[in-house]
XYZ file of C-alpha atoms in Angstrom:
114
model
C -20.293 5.869 11.265
C -19.114 7.059 14.653
C -15.453 7.848 15.278
C -15.187 4.857 17.605
C -16.609 2.374 15.081
C -14.460 3.948 12.338
C -11.409 3.298 14.515
C -12.372 -0.324 15.092
C -12.966 -0.875 11.376
C -9.645 0.780 10.490
C -7.773 -1.442 12.948
C -9.430 -4.496 11.372
C -8.460 -3.277 7.897
C -4.850 -2.779 9.005
C -4.830 -6.250 10.508
C -5.955 -7.673 7.159
C -3.295 -5.735 5.220
C -0.561 -6.881 7.611
C -1.739 -10.469 7.396
C -1.729 -10.337 3.599
C 1.677 -8.654 3.583
C 3.169 -11.360 5.797
C 2.049 -13.987 3.288
C 2.885 -12.210 0.022
C 5.687 -13.421 -2.199
C 8.640 -11.039 -2.744
C 7.283 -9.918 -6.142
C 3.936 -9.043 -4.578
C 5.662 -7.070 -1.822
C 7.560 -5.159 -4.525
C 4.317 -4.250 -6.259
C 2.798 -3.235 -2.930
C 5.874 -1.071 -2.243
C 5.427 0.752 -5.565
C 1.731 1.273 -4.851
C 2.375 2.510 -1.319
C 5.080 4.928 -2.491
C 2.757 6.291 -5.188
C 0.008 6.825 -2.642
C 2.362 8.542 -0.194
C 4.287 10.695 -2.657
C 1.700 11.270 -5.350
C 1.482 9.739 -8.797
C 4.478 10.252 -11.088
C 4.626 10.038 -14.876
C 6.468 6.710 -14.639
C 3.772 5.223 -12.440
C 1.062 6.441 -14.796
C 2.774 4.613 -17.656
C 3.162 1.484 -15.535
C -0.525 1.633 -14.630
C -1.478 2.004 -18.288
C 0.578 -1.085 -19.092
C -1.274 -3.028 -16.415
C -4.677 -2.035 -17.828
C -5.392 -4.859 -20.168
C -8.564 -6.726 -20.924
C -8.514 -10.005 -19.063
C -10.712 -12.980 -19.744
C -10.125 -14.398 -16.291
C -11.095 -13.255 -12.820
C -8.574 -11.140 -10.915
C -6.170 -12.923 -8.604
C -6.609 -12.813 -4.843
C -3.620 -10.465 -4.741
C -5.327 -8.060 -7.187
C -8.441 -8.087 -4.996
C -6.323 -7.416 -1.912
C -4.606 -4.495 -3.632
C -7.959 -3.045 -4.683
C -9.329 -3.316 -1.148
C -6.155 -1.783 0.261
C -6.507 1.178 -2.104
C -10.101 1.756 -1.051
C -9.275 1.505 2.642
C -6.152 3.661 2.393
C -8.161 6.536 0.895
C -10.393 6.589 3.973
C -7.589 6.465 6.521
C -6.260 9.472 8.371
C -2.568 10.377 8.293
C -2.236 8.831 11.763
C -3.833 5.612 10.497
C -1.386 5.479 7.598
C 1.550 6.012 9.933
C 0.265 3.261 12.192
C 0.141 0.889 9.233
C 3.805 1.658 8.517
C 4.682 0.925 12.143
C 2.861 -2.396 11.948
C 4.576 -3.275 8.666
C 7.925 -2.350 10.219
C 7.330 -5.000 12.889
C 6.956 -7.539 10.076
C 9.680 -6.307 7.690
C 11.799 -3.332 8.790
C 13.824 -3.408 5.549
C 10.635 -2.980 3.491
C 9.602 0.091 5.470
C 13.125 1.553 5.251
C 12.971 1.124 1.466
C 9.557 2.827 1.464
C 10.960 5.882 3.268
C 13.982 5.951 0.936
C 11.782 5.858 -2.181
C 9.471 8.605 -0.904
C 12.496 10.742 0.016
C 13.963 10.286 -3.494
C 10.718 11.393 -5.112
C 10.396 14.399 -2.824
C 14.038 15.330 -3.471
C 13.483 15.191 -7.246
C 10.580 17.611 -6.898
C 12.752 20.276 -5.239
């Protein structure tokens, strides 16, 4: 994939994430916040335990939200640091308080490590 087509695809992915985010319920935004913080700051022991709790055998298909979170995780891994920062800027235009909380949570984790 060329750099130009990668950029176009990444912009489309960000547009999808922002559209989903704008329509998520508060509880879904909270889960997304936790996931985003984990991705930005690295996985902590608490998050590993939370992820283990969420790993249960389900007889039903995953929710649309679960599918969105899975896609986000796959996309996020392929994004550059600049792409990730751009996503935060776009999310800030939708919900500045959410992004402020994100930065606070990442700062707390980084402070605990030092």
